[in-house]
Coordinates of C-alpha atoms and ligand atoms in Angstrom, one line a residue:
M17 CA 28.7 -136.9 -27.7
R18 CA 27.4 -135.9 -23.8
H19 CA 25.0 -138.7 -23.8
N20 CA 27.2 -140.7 -25.6
L21 CA 30.0 -140.3 -22.9
F22 CA 27.1 -140.7 -20.1
W23 CA 25.4 -144.0 -20.9
K24 CA 29.0 -145.6 -21.6
L25 CA 29.6 -144.8 -18.1
T26 CA 26.9 -145.5 -16.6
L27 CA 26.0 -148.9 -19.2
T28 CA 29.5 -149.8 -17.8
F29 CA 29.3 -149.5 -13.4
F30 CA 25.7 -150.9 -14.1
A31 CA 27.2 -154.1 -15.4
L32 CA 30.1 -154.1 -13.0
L33 CA 27.1 -153.9 -9.9
V34 CA 24.8 -156.1 -11.4
G35 CA 28.3 -158.9 -11.5
F36 CA 28.8 -158.1 -8.0
L37 CA 25.2 -158.2 -7.0
L38 CA 25.3 -162.0 -8.9
A39 CA 29.0 -162.7 -7.1
V40 CA 28.0 -162.2 -3.8
D41 CA 23.8 -163.7 -4.4
F42 CA 26.0 -166.4 -4.9
F43 CA 28.5 -167.0 -3.4
A44 CA 26.2 -165.4 0.1
E45 CA 23.2 -168.0 -0.3
R46 CA 26.4 -170.9 -0.1
A47 CA 27.7 -169.7 2.8
L48 CA 24.2 -169.0 4.2
R49 CA 22.9 -172.1 2.9
E50 CA 25.8 -174.5 4.2
D51 CA 25.7 -172.6 7.4
Y52 CA 22.5 -173.3 8.0
A53 CA 22.5 -176.8 6.9
N54 CA 25.3 -177.7 9.6
T55 CA 23.3 -175.7 12.2
A56 CA 20.2 -177.5 11.7
F57 CA 22.1 -180.6 11.8
A58 CA 23.4 -180.1 14.8
Q59 CA 20.8 -179.2 16.2
L60 CA 19.2 -182.1 14.7
A61 CA 21.9 -184.4 16.1
A62 CA 21.5 -182.5 19.5
I63 CA 17.4 -183.8 19.3
A64 CA 18.7 -187.3 18.8
H65 CA 21.1 -187.2 21.3
I66 CA 18.3 -186.5 23.6
A67 CA 16.4 -189.0 22.5
Q68 CA 18.4 -191.7 22.5
A69 CA 18.7 -190.7 26.6
R70 CA 15.3 -191.7 26.9
P71 CA 14.0 -194.1 23.6
P72 CA 10.8 -195.9 23.9
H73 CA 10.6 -199.0 25.0
L74 CA 9.3 -202.0 22.1
A75 CA 9.6 -205.8 23.3
A76 CA 8.5 -206.6 19.4
I77 CA 8.4 -204.9 16.2
P78 CA 6.2 -204.1 15.4
P79 CA 4.1 -203.5 18.7
A80 CA 1.6 -205.9 19.2
N81 CA -0.5 -204.2 21.7
P82 CA -1.9 -201.1 21.3
E83 CA -0.9 -199.8 24.6
E84 CA 3.4 -200.3 23.3
I85 CA 1.2 -198.7 19.9
S86 CA 0.5 -195.1 21.6
A87 CA 3.6 -195.8 23.8
L88 CA 5.2 -195.2 20.6
Q89 CA 3.1 -192.6 19.3
E90 CA 3.3 -190.5 23.1
W91 CA 7.3 -190.2 22.1
T92 CA 7.0 -189.7 18.1
S93 CA 4.9 -187.1 19.6
E94 CA 6.8 -185.9 23.1
M95 CA 10.2 -185.6 21.0
A96 CA 8.7 -183.5 18.4
A97 CA 7.9 -180.6 20.6
S98 CA 11.5 -179.8 20.1
G99 CA 10.1 -178.7 16.7
A100 CA 11.6 -181.2 14.6
R101 CA 10.1 -183.9 12.6
V102 CA 9.9 -187.4 14.3
T103 CA 10.2 -190.9 12.9
I104 CA 11.1 -194.2 13.5
I105 CA 11.3 -197.1 11.1
T106 CA 12.0 -200.5 11.3
P107 CA 15.3 -202.1 9.7
E108 CA 12.8 -203.2 6.9
G109 CA 11.8 -199.6 6.4
L110 CA 8.1 -199.6 7.7
V111 CA 7.5 -196.9 9.6
L112 CA 6.3 -197.3 12.8
A113 CA 4.9 -193.9 14.5
D114 CA 6.3 -190.8 12.3
S115 CA 5.3 -187.4 14.7
Q116 CA 3.1 -185.6 11.8
S117 CA 1.4 -188.2 9.2
D118 CA -0.1 -192.0 9.6
P119 CA 2.7 -194.0 9.4
R120 CA 0.1 -196.3 7.8
T121 CA 0.6 -194.3 5.0
M122 CA 3.8 -194.3 4.5
E123 CA 5.6 -196.4 1.3
N124 CA 8.8 -198.2 3.0
H125 CA 11.6 -195.9 4.1
A126 CA 14.3 -198.9 3.0
S127 CA 16.3 -197.0 0.6
R128 CA 15.8 -193.9 2.0
P129 CA 20.3 -193.1 2.2
E130 CA 20.0 -191.4 5.4
I131 CA 18.0 -195.0 7.0
R132 CA 20.9 -196.9 4.9
D133 CA 23.1 -194.5 6.3
A134 CA 21.4 -195.1 10.3
L135 CA 21.2 -199.0 9.4
A136 CA 24.9 -198.9 8.2
K137 CA 27.1 -196.6 10.2
G138 CA 24.1 -196.2 13.0
E139 CA 23.8 -192.7 11.6
G140 CA 22.7 -190.3 8.4
Q141 CA 21.6 -187.2 7.3
S142 CA 20.2 -185.8 4.4
T143 CA 18.1 -183.2 2.7
R144 CA 16.3 -183.4 0.0
H145 CA 11.7 -184.2 -0.4
S146 CA 10.1 -185.5 0.9
V147 CA 7.4 -186.7 -0.9
T148 CA 5.3 -188.0 2.0
I149 CA 4.4 -184.1 2.8
N150 CA 5.7 -183.0 -0.2
R151 CA 8.2 -180.3 1.4
D152 CA 11.6 -179.9 1.4
L153 CA 13.5 -181.5 4.6
L154 CA 17.1 -182.1 6.3
Y155 CA 16.9 -185.6 8.1
Y156 CA 18.9 -186.6 10.7
A157 CA 18.4 -190.6 11.4
V158 CA 20.2 -192.7 13.9
K159 CA 19.9 -196.3 15.0
Q160 CA 18.7 -197.1 18.0
N161 CA 18.1 -200.4 20.4
V162 CA 14.8 -200.1 22.2
G163 CA 15.0 -203.7 23.8
A164 CA 13.4 -205.8 21.1
D165 CA 15.6 -208.5 19.3
S166 CA 16.4 -206.3 16.4
P167 CA 16.7 -201.6 16.5
V168 CA 14.8 -199.4 15.1
V169 CA 16.0 -196.0 13.2
L170 CA 15.5 -192.5 14.3
R171 CA 14.3 -190.2 11.9
F172 CA 14.7 -186.4 13.3
A173 CA 14.1 -183.3 10.5
I174 CA 13.2 -180.2 10.3
P175 CA 12.0 -178.5 6.6
L176 CA 14.5 -176.7 4.4
A177 CA 11.6 -173.6 3.8
T178 CA 12.9 -171.5 6.6
I179 CA 16.5 -171.3 5.3
Q180 CA 14.8 -170.6 1.7
D181 CA 12.5 -168.1 3.4
F182 CA 15.6 -165.7 4.8
L183 CA 17.9 -166.1 1.3
G184 CA 14.4 -164.6 0.0
S185 CA 14.5 -161.4 2.8
F186 CA 18.0 -161.3 1.8
R187 CA 18.3 -161.2 -1.4
R188 CA 15.6 -158.8 -1.9
S189 CA 17.4 -156.6 1.1
L190 CA 20.8 -156.9 -1.3
W191 CA 18.5 -155.8 -4.5
L192 CA 17.3 -152.8 -3.5
A193 CA 20.3 -151.5 -1.7
S194 CA 21.6 -151.9 -4.7
L195 CA 19.0 -150.4 -6.7
I196 CA 19.4 -147.4 -4.7
I197 CA 23.1 -147.3 -5.4
L198 CA 23.0 -148.1 -8.9
L199 CA 20.2 -144.7 -8.8
L200 CA 23.0 -142.7 -6.9
A201 CA 25.6 -144.1 -8.9
G202 CA 23.7 -143.1 -11.6
A203 CA 23.0 -139.8 -10.8
A204 CA 26.2 -139.0 -9.6
S205 CA 27.7 -140.5 -13.0
L206 CA 25.5 -137.9 -15.2
L207 CA 26.6 -135.5 -13.4
V208 CA 30.3 -136.0 -13.4
S209 CA 30.0 -137.1 -17.3
L210 CA 27.8 -133.8 -18.1
G211 CA 31.1 -131.8 -16.6
L212 CA 33.3 -133.6 -18.3
S213 CA 31.7 -134.6 -21.3
A214 CA 31.5 -130.2 -21.8
R215 CA 34.5 -129.8 -20.9
I216 CA 36.0 -132.5 -23.6
E217 CA 34.1 -131.0 -26.4
R218 CA 35.2 -128.3 -24.9
L219 CA 39.0 -129.7 -26.2
E220 CA 37.4 -131.0 -29.5
E221 CA 35.9 -127.8 -30.7
F222 CA 39.3 -126.2 -29.4
S223 CA 41.1 -128.9 -31.7
R224 CA 38.8 -128.0 -35.0
R225 CA 39.7 -124.7 -34.6
V226 CA 43.4 -124.8 -34.6
A227 CA 42.9 -128.0 -37.6
E228 CA 41.5 -124.7 -39.3
G229 CA 44.4 -122.9 -38.3
D230 CA 42.3 -120.3 -35.6
F231 CA 45.0 -120.3 -32.9
R232 CA 43.1 -118.2 -29.8
P233 CA 43.9 -119.6 -27.3
L234 CA 41.4 -121.7 -25.1
P235 CA 39.9 -119.8 -22.3
G236 CA 41.3 -122.4 -18.5
D237 CA 37.7 -123.2 -17.2
G238 CA 39.2 -122.8 -13.3
S239 CA 39.2 -126.1 -12.8
G240 CA 42.1 -126.9 -12.0
A241 CA 41.2 -130.3 -13.0
A242 CA 43.4 -132.6 -15.1
L243 CA 41.8 -132.0 -18.3
E244 CA 42.2 -127.7 -17.3
K245 CA 45.8 -128.8 -17.6
L246 CA 45.6 -130.7 -21.2
G247 CA 43.9 -127.7 -22.6
A248 CA 46.5 -125.6 -20.6
S249 CA 49.3 -127.6 -22.7
L250 CA 47.2 -127.8 -25.9
N251 CA 47.4 -124.0 -26.4
Q252 CA 51.1 -124.0 -25.3
T253 CA 50.9 -126.8 -28.7
A254 CA 48.6 -124.3 -30.6
A255 CA 50.9 -121.7 -30.1
R256 CA 53.9 -123.2 -31.2
L257 CA 52.3 -124.3 -33.8
D258 CA 50.8 -120.8 -34.7
Q259 CA 54.6 -119.9 -34.7
T260 CA 56.0 -122.6 -36.7
I261 CA 53.3 -122.2 -39.6
R262 CA 53.9 -118.3 -39.4
T263 CA 57.7 -118.8 -39.5
L264 CA 57.2 -121.8 -42.4
T265 CA 54.6 -119.6 -44.8
E266 CA 57.2 -116.0 -44.7
E267 CA 59.6 -118.3 -45.8
R268 CA 58.2 -119.7 -48.0
N269 CA 56.8 -116.2 -49.3
L270 CA 59.7 -115.1 -49.3
S271 CA 61.9 -117.5 -51.6
S272 CA 59.0 -117.3 -54.0
A273 CA 58.9 -114.0 -54.2
I274 CA 63.0 -113.7 -55.7
L275 CA 62.4 -117.0 -57.5
G276 CA 59.0 -115.6 -59.1
S277 CA 61.1 -111.9 -59.4
M278 CA 64.0 -113.7 -60.8
V279 CA 65.2 -113.6 -64.9
E280 CA 66.5 -116.6 -64.6
G281 CA 64.3 -119.2 -65.7
V282 CA 63.7 -122.1 -62.6
A283 CA 62.4 -125.2 -62.1
V284 CA 62.8 -128.4 -59.8
V285 CA 62.5 -131.6 -61.2
N286 CA 61.9 -135.4 -58.9
G287 CA 63.3 -137.9 -59.1
A288 CA 60.3 -139.6 -61.3
E289 CA 61.1 -136.5 -63.9
R290 CA 57.4 -134.7 -63.1
L291 CA 57.9 -131.1 -62.9
V292 CA 57.4 -129.9 -58.3
F293 CA 58.1 -125.8 -59.1
A294 CA 58.6 -124.2 -62.3
N295 CA 58.4 -120.0 -61.9
H296 CA 57.7 -117.6 -64.9
S297 CA 60.9 -116.9 -66.1
F298 CA 60.9 -120.7 -66.4
A299 CA 57.9 -120.4 -68.3
E300 CA 58.6 -117.3 -70.7
I301 CA 62.1 -118.8 -71.8
L302 CA 60.7 -122.0 -73.2
E303 CA 57.6 -119.9 -74.9
L304 CA 54.7 -122.1 -72.6
H305 CA 50.7 -120.4 -72.7
A306 CA 50.9 -121.4 -68.7
L307 CA 52.9 -122.0 -65.6
P308 CA 53.2 -126.0 -66.1
K309 CA 51.3 -127.6 -63.6
S310 CA 53.4 -129.2 -60.0
G311 CA 53.2 -133.1 -61.4
S312 CA 53.2 -132.8 -64.6
A313 CA 56.2 -135.1 -66.4
L314 CA 59.3 -132.5 -68.2
V315 CA 59.0 -134.2 -71.4
E316 CA 55.2 -133.1 -71.7
V317 CA 56.6 -129.3 -71.2
V318 CA 60.0 -129.2 -71.9
R319 CA 60.6 -130.3 -76.1
Q320 CA 64.7 -129.2 -75.8
T321 CA 66.2 -132.5 -75.7
E322 CA 69.8 -130.7 -74.5
M323 CA 68.2 -130.4 -70.9
I324 CA 65.8 -133.1 -70.8
E325 CA 69.3 -135.2 -71.1
A326 CA 70.9 -133.2 -68.3
V327 CA 68.2 -134.1 -65.9
R328 CA 68.4 -137.4 -66.5
K329 CA 72.8 -137.1 -65.8
V330 CA 71.5 -135.2 -62.7
L331 CA 68.9 -138.0 -61.4
A332 CA 71.5 -140.6 -62.3
G333 CA 73.9 -139.2 -59.6
E334 CA 75.8 -137.0 -61.3
P335 CA 76.2 -133.3 -58.9
R336 CA 76.2 -131.1 -61.3
V337 CA 75.6 -130.6 -65.6
E338 CA 75.7 -128.0 -68.2
S339 CA 74.2 -128.2 -71.3
E340 CA 73.2 -124.9 -73.6
I341 CA 69.8 -125.0 -75.6
V342 CA 68.4 -122.6 -78.0
T343 CA 64.7 -121.3 -78.3
G344 CA 62.5 -119.8 -80.9
T345 CA 63.0 -120.4 -84.7
L346 CA 62.8 -116.8 -86.1
R347 CA 64.7 -115.5 -83.1
Q348 CA 66.8 -117.5 -81.5
H349 CA 67.6 -116.8 -78.0
F350 CA 70.5 -119.2 -76.2
F351 CA 70.5 -120.5 -73.0
A352 CA 72.6 -121.8 -70.4
A353 CA 71.3 -124.3 -68.9
T354 CA 72.3 -125.5 -65.6
V355 CA 71.1 -128.5 -64.0
A356 CA 72.4 -129.1 -60.5
S357 CA 71.1 -132.5 -58.1
V358 CA 69.4 -131.1 -54.9
R359 CA 68.9 -133.8 -51.8
A360 CA 66.1 -133.2 -48.8
G361 CA 66.3 -135.9 -46.9
E362 CA 64.5 -139.0 -48.3
T363 CA 63.6 -137.7 -51.9
S364 CA 66.5 -136.6 -53.9
G365 CA 65.6 -134.3 -57.8
A366 CA 67.4 -131.7 -59.9
V367 CA 66.8 -128.1 -60.3
V368 CA 67.6 -126.5 -63.6
V369 CA 68.6 -122.6 -63.8
L370 CA 68.5 -121.1 -67.8
H371 CA 70.1 -118.0 -67.7
D372 CA 70.2 -116.0 -71.0
I373 CA 73.6 -115.7 -73.0
T374 CA 72.1 -114.7 -76.0
E375 CA 73.4 -111.0 -75.8
L376 CA 77.1 -112.8 -75.4
R377 CA 76.7 -114.9 -78.5
K378 CA 75.6 -112.1 -80.6
L379 CA 79.0 -109.9 -79.3
E380 CA 81.0 -113.2 -79.8
R381 CA 79.9 -113.7 -82.9
V382 CA 80.2 -109.8 -83.6
R383 CA 83.2 -109.7 -83.0
R384 CA 84.1 -112.4 -85.1
D385 CA 82.5 -111.6 -87.7
F386 CA 84.6 -107.6 -87.4
V387 CA 88.4 -109.4 -86.6
A388 CA 87.0 -111.6 -90.8
N389 CA 86.0 -108.1 -92.3
V390 CA 88.5 -105.9 -90.7
S391 CA 90.7 -108.6 -92.2
H392 CA 89.2 -108.7 -95.3
E393 CA 89.6 -105.1 -95.7
F394 CA 92.9 -105.0 -94.9
R395 CA 93.2 -107.4 -97.8
T396 CA 92.8 -105.9 -101.3
P397 CA 94.6 -102.6 -100.2
L398 CA 97.6 -104.8 -98.7
T399 CA 97.8 -107.0 -102.3
A400 CA 98.0 -104.3 -104.3
I401 CA 100.3 -101.9 -102.8
Q402 CA 102.4 -105.5 -102.6
G403 CA 101.9 -106.2 -106.3
F404 CA 102.7 -102.8 -107.4
A405 CA 105.1 -102.1 -105.0
E406 CA 107.3 -105.8 -106.4
T407 CA 106.2 -105.3 -110.1
L408 CA 107.6 -101.8 -109.6
L409 CA 111.3 -104.0 -108.2
A410 CA 110.8 -106.1 -110.9
G411 CA 112.0 -103.7 -113.5
A412 CA 108.7 -101.4 -114.2
M413 CA 110.4 -99.1 -112.3
N414 CA 112.5 -97.8 -115.2
D415 CA 109.8 -97.4 -117.3
P416 CA 108.5 -93.7 -117.3
Q417 CA 104.9 -94.1 -118.4
H418 CA 104.0 -97.1 -116.1
R419 CA 106.1 -96.4 -113.0
E420 CA 103.6 -92.9 -112.8
R421 CA 100.3 -95.1 -112.5
F422 CA 101.4 -97.7 -110.4
L423 CA 103.0 -95.2 -107.7
E424 CA 99.7 -93.3 -107.6
I425 CA 97.7 -96.8 -107.1
I426 CA 99.4 -97.6 -104.6
V427 CA 99.1 -93.8 -103.0
E428 CA 95.8 -94.6 -103.4
H429 CA 95.6 -97.7 -101.9
S430 CA 97.7 -96.6 -98.6
R431 CA 95.0 -93.4 -98.4
R432 CA 92.8 -96.1 -98.3
L433 CA 94.5 -98.0 -96.0
A434 CA 94.6 -95.1 -94.0
R435 CA 91.2 -94.3 -93.5
L436 CA 90.4 -97.5 -92.5
T437 CA 93.0 -97.0 -90.3
E438 CA 91.1 -94.2 -89.2
D439 CA 88.3 -95.6 -88.4
L440 CA 88.6 -98.1 -87.0
L441 CA 90.8 -96.4 -84.7
M442 CA 87.8 -94.4 -84.5
L443 CA 85.2 -97.4 -83.4
S444 CA 88.1 -98.7 -80.6
K445 CA 88.0 -95.7 -79.1
M446 CA 84.3 -95.4 -79.8
D447 CA 83.8 -99.1 -78.0
A448 CA 86.6 -97.7 -75.4
D449 CA 84.1 -95.2 -74.3
R450 CA 86.9 -93.3 -74.5
L451 CA 85.8 -90.7 -77.2
E452 CA 86.0 -87.6 -75.7
L453 CA 83.0 -84.4 -76.6
E454 CA 83.6 -80.8 -76.3
I455 CA 80.2 -79.3 -76.1
R456 CA 79.8 -76.2 -77.1
R457 CA 77.5 -74.0 -78.8
V458 CA 76.9 -74.5 -82.3
S459 CA 76.0 -72.5 -85.1
V460 CA 73.5 -74.8 -87.5
A461 CA 74.5 -72.4 -90.5
Q462 CA 78.0 -72.2 -90.0
L463 CA 78.2 -75.8 -90.0
I464 CA 76.2 -76.5 -93.2
E465 CA 78.3 -74.4 -94.9
S466 CA 82.1 -75.3 -93.8
C467 CA 80.7 -78.8 -94.6
I468 CA 79.9 -78.0 -98.3
E469 CA 82.5 -76.2 -98.7
T470 CA 84.1 -78.9 -98.3
S471 CA 81.9 -81.2 -100.4
R472 CA 81.7 -78.9 -103.1
H473 CA 84.5 -79.4 -105.3
R474 CA 84.3 -83.7 -105.3
A475 CA 80.6 -82.7 -106.3
S476 CA 81.6 -80.8 -109.3
E477 CA 83.9 -83.1 -110.9
K478 CA 80.2 -85.2 -111.4
E479 CA 78.3 -82.0 -112.2
I480 CA 76.5 -82.7 -109.2
A481 CA 74.3 -79.4 -107.6
I482 CA 74.0 -78.8 -103.7
S483 CA 71.9 -76.7 -102.2
V484 CA 71.1 -75.3 -99.2
K485 CA 67.2 -74.9 -98.1
P486 CA 66.9 -71.5 -96.2
F487 CA 66.8 -72.0 -92.5
N488 CA 67.1 -68.0 -91.3
G489 CA 66.2 -68.3 -86.8
L490 CA 67.7 -71.4 -86.3
P491 CA 68.9 -71.7 -83.1
D492 CA 71.9 -73.1 -82.2
V493 CA 72.3 -76.6 -81.2
A494 CA 75.3 -78.5 -78.0
G495 CA 77.6 -80.3 -79.9
D496 CA 81.0 -81.4 -80.4
R497 CA 81.6 -79.1 -83.7
R498 CA 84.3 -81.2 -85.1
R499 CA 82.7 -84.6 -84.6
L500 CA 79.1 -83.3 -85.5
A501 CA 80.9 -82.1 -88.2
E502 CA 82.6 -85.4 -89.6
V503 CA 78.8 -86.8 -89.0
L504 CA 76.8 -84.3 -92.0
Q505 CA 80.4 -84.6 -93.9
N506 CA 80.1 -88.2 -94.1
L507 CA 76.5 -87.8 -94.9
L508 CA 77.4 -85.8 -97.7
D509 CA 80.0 -88.2 -99.7
N510 CA 77.7 -90.7 -99.2
A511 CA 75.2 -88.3 -101.0
T512 CA 78.1 -87.4 -103.8
Q513 CA 79.6 -91.2 -103.9
Y514 CA 75.8 -92.5 -104.0
T515 CA 74.5 -89.8 -106.8
L516 CA 75.0 -90.2 -110.4
A517 CA 76.5 -87.6 -112.2
R518 CA 73.9 -84.5 -112.4
G519 CA 72.4 -85.2 -110.1
Q520 CA 71.3 -83.3 -106.8
I521 CA 71.5 -83.0 -103.0
A522 CA 69.7 -81.1 -101.0
V523 CA 70.8 -80.0 -97.5
S524 CA 68.4 -78.1 -94.6
A525 CA 67.7 -78.2 -91.5
E526 CA 64.4 -77.2 -89.2
A527 CA 64.1 -77.0 -85.2
R528 CA 61.3 -79.8 -83.6
D529 CA 60.4 -79.9 -80.1
A530 CA 64.2 -79.2 -78.4
E531 CA 66.2 -80.5 -81.4
V532 CA 66.4 -79.9 -85.0
I533 CA 66.5 -81.8 -87.5
F534 CA 69.6 -82.3 -90.6
T535 CA 68.7 -83.4 -93.3
V536 CA 71.0 -84.8 -96.5
A537 CA 68.5 -85.2 -99.7
D538 CA 69.9 -87.1 -102.5
T539 CA 68.4 -88.0 -106.3
G540 CA 70.9 -91.0 -106.2
I541 CA 70.7 -94.7 -105.9
G542 CA 68.3 -95.2 -103.2
I543 CA 69.0 -98.2 -101.0
P544 CA 66.8 -101.7 -100.3
T545 CA 63.7 -101.1 -98.6
A546 CA 65.3 -104.7 -96.6
D547 CA 69.3 -103.2 -95.6
Q548 CA 67.7 -100.1 -94.5
P549 CA 67.7 -100.8 -91.0
R550 CA 71.3 -102.0 -91.8
I551 CA 73.4 -99.6 -93.1
F552 CA 74.8 -98.0 -89.5
E553 CA 75.9 -101.9 -88.5
R554 CA 79.8 -101.4 -88.8
F555 CA 80.7 -103.5 -92.6
Y556 CA 77.4 -103.0 -94.0
R557 CA 77.4 -101.8 -97.5
V558 CA 74.7 -102.7 -99.9
D559 CA 77.1 -103.2 -102.4
A560 CA 80.2 -104.2 -101.3
A561 CA 82.5 -103.7 -104.6
R562 CA 81.1 -100.6 -105.3
S563 CA 81.7 -99.4 -101.8
R564 CA 85.2 -100.4 -101.7
E565 CA 85.9 -99.0 -106.2
L566 CA 84.5 -95.8 -104.5
G567 CA 87.0 -95.2 -101.5
G568 CA 84.5 -96.7 -99.3
T569 CA 84.7 -98.7 -96.0
G570 CA 81.5 -99.3 -94.7
L571 CA 82.3 -97.8 -91.0
G572 CA 81.1 -94.0 -92.0
L573 CA 77.4 -94.6 -91.3
S574 CA 78.2 -96.4 -87.4
I575 CA 80.5 -93.9 -86.9
A576 CA 77.8 -91.3 -87.5
K577 CA 75.3 -93.5 -85.6
H578 CA 77.1 -93.5 -82.5
I579 CA 78.3 -89.4 -82.5
V580 CA 74.4 -89.2 -82.8
E581 CA 73.8 -91.5 -80.6
V582 CA 75.9 -89.8 -77.8
H583 CA 74.9 -86.5 -78.3
G584 CA 72.0 -87.2 -77.0
G585 CA 69.9 -87.6 -81.1
R586 CA 69.7 -90.4 -83.4
I587 CA 69.6 -91.3 -87.2
W588 CA 67.6 -92.4 -89.8
V589 CA 66.6 -93.0 -92.9
E590 CA 64.2 -93.0 -96.4
S591 CA 64.6 -94.2 -99.4
E592 CA 63.2 -95.3 -102.0
I593 CA 65.2 -97.5 -105.2
G594 CA 66.1 -94.9 -107.8
R595 CA 65.0 -92.1 -106.8
G596 CA 66.9 -91.2 -104.0
S597 CA 67.8 -90.8 -100.5
R598 CA 67.4 -88.7 -97.4
F599 CA 69.7 -88.5 -94.3
H600 CA 68.1 -87.0 -90.7
F601 CA 69.7 -86.8 -87.5
S602 CA 69.2 -85.0 -84.6
V603 CA 71.1 -83.3 -82.4
P604 CA 69.4 -80.8 -79.2
I605 CA 69.1 -77.4 -78.8
F606 CA 71.9 -75.7 -77.2
D607 CA 70.1 -75.2 -73.1
A608 CA 73.2 -73.4 -71.9
E609 CA 71.8 -74.9 -68.0
R610 CA 71.6 -77.9 -69.5
V611 CA 75.0 -78.2 -71.4
A612 CA 76.5 -77.2 -67.7
R613 CA 75.0 -79.8 -66.1
A614 CA 75.8 -82.7 -68.6
T615 CA 79.4 -81.2 -68.8
P616 CA 81.0 -79.3 -64.9
S617 CA 84.8 -79.9 -66.5
G618 CA 84.2 -77.0 -68.7
G619 CA 82.4 -78.5 -72.3
T620 CA 84.1 -81.4 -72.2
S621 CA 82.2 -85.5 -71.8
R622 CA 83.5 -88.5 -72.0
S623 CA 80.8 -90.5 -74.8
T624 CA 78.7 -92.8 -72.8
G625 CA 76.5 -94.3 -74.7
R626 CA 77.2 -97.1 -76.3
A627 CA 76.8 -96.7 -80.0
S628 CA 74.5 -99.9 -81.2
A629 CA 75.8 -100.1 -84.7
Ligands
LIG714 P1 80.8 -97.1 -97.1 O1 82.5 -96.2 -96.6 O2 80.4 -98.0 -97.4 O3 79.8 -95.3 -97.9 P2 78.6 -96.2 -94.7 O4 79.2 -96.5 -93.9 O5 79.0 -94.4 -95.3 O6 79.6 -97.0 -96.2 O7 77.4 -96.5 -95.8 C1 77.2 -98.3 -95.8 C2 75.9 -98.5 -97.4 O8 75.2 -97.3 -97.0 C3 77.2 -97.7 -98.2 O9 78.0 -99.1 -98.9 C4 75.8 -97.9 -98.9 O10 75.5 -99.2 -100.0 C5 74.8 -97.2 -98.3 N1 74.4 -95.9 -98.4 C6 74.9 -94.9 -97.7 N2 74.0 -93.7 -97.9 C7 74.1 -93.9 -99.4 C8 72.9 -92.9 -100.4 N3 73.3 -91.9 -100.2 N4 72.7 -93.2 -101.1 C9 72.8 -94.8 -101.0 N5 73.4 -95.9 -100.6 C10 73.9 -95.2 -99.6

């Protein structure tokens, strides 16, 4: 780089200098030559003038006698003392005398331009090569009467060699001076270019650094020259660039952190239907194995045609399109896909946001099922009551035998309706978080005994034996006595209901860690494994007809589950078809401090945990 610049500068300078010198040489030579020729001709004219004032005298041409010849020769020599060559020529071109050659050896001069001019116009001049003396000469000729019957031509010439010599020496000094100037200028330009190129190299290095992201400023060289000012302004540019890049990077990091941590799936598609960006949630929702690469075609990544169509509509000009997509085959998930158009300057595209609405759809389904179930549960007893009441009114009222039976059926169905309504009220309380618990110290033994007492009558009807495993020394539990009794009672009722005559029911309790686990085991019909996780759902029954027949509502276990859970416990079942079931539920052991902390208003608390039943 350094040498490059130096050579460029030097060669340019050299070329300029040589061009200039050639021009000077050319014009100077021309001017000098012209000037010299003019001076020389003026000098020759002056000599000719003197010669004309004192011309030679000739009686005849050519001179006949020897005196005349020698006089002519003498005149010629005399005139040649001026430094010019003198020649006398007849109009026919015959040389009569010459100051430098023997006229007898000289050729005819009639065709010489200066002679012809002199004869025609009185004078003539020319610059040319002399054949006689083999030199370049300047000639000046005049016509002169010499007394004979025809005039002669007097010719004067001086050699051109002098001017050539002068020009040669002029040229030598010109080129020598130029060479010295060239060397001096070369040295100067070398120094300047070295300094300049060092600074340019620094600037180049600096700009390379900036391009690589290193924005440290360039130290000044103290020269105060234009290049230092350039350096300073480059420093400013670099600082501004650094600041801008920092701001942009921070903004980008922030937005990618936000997009990355979003639960919603977000993707950006460009006008060519290619993915520009997609966050992790987007990949997870669509069950992609990895984050899709930027630039991959949407149709290759996404299988949900609803989404592709929505994107196409937006790319075609619609500002916003909402659609719904479903993922998964075994466990379906529902997502609301909102596609909106994005415009950033010239480019346009679409942003896709996937929002999980599975829970919403599930709740909708539960609500629909619930309404259907409730209506169904109400219809049977209502139809029965209506039917028997109408029969009574139609005349059966007067038949004492049927009347009583019909009235009993009506009472039984109304009880069922009452139970159903009670259970539904309980559910609605639980759903609205309005189930108030009075958390107190509850004795496990008392709780079990009171419930067994209630069940004993029905059990004995079916000859079912209820046994209680001894549980001396069990700690008290923390709970709402009435609600816990409801749970246990429900389990005991179910055990009695779903156990055939002469079966057995065993109730036990044991303390484990911070809980007491209650168990109600029966030798009943059992529950199929597939149904076991679902019996705690509302209205779920293994055998709906049988349950109804036995007066069940299908809500007992879901209510029990909710109550146990709001106490901070769990409920679960182990069962084998035909051999019996074991229902367990846990309740926390009473801890005065904990109860005080949990219920500051003296033991009453609202149920907060929502039962998943
Ligand atoms: P139901 O009013 O029908 O008894 P539950 O919610 O109490 O409603 O029980 C749900 C279902 O669980 C019952 O319909 C029955 O099929 C099954 N079930 C509950 N307890 C037992 C048990 N001890 N033995 C066999 N099946 C039972």
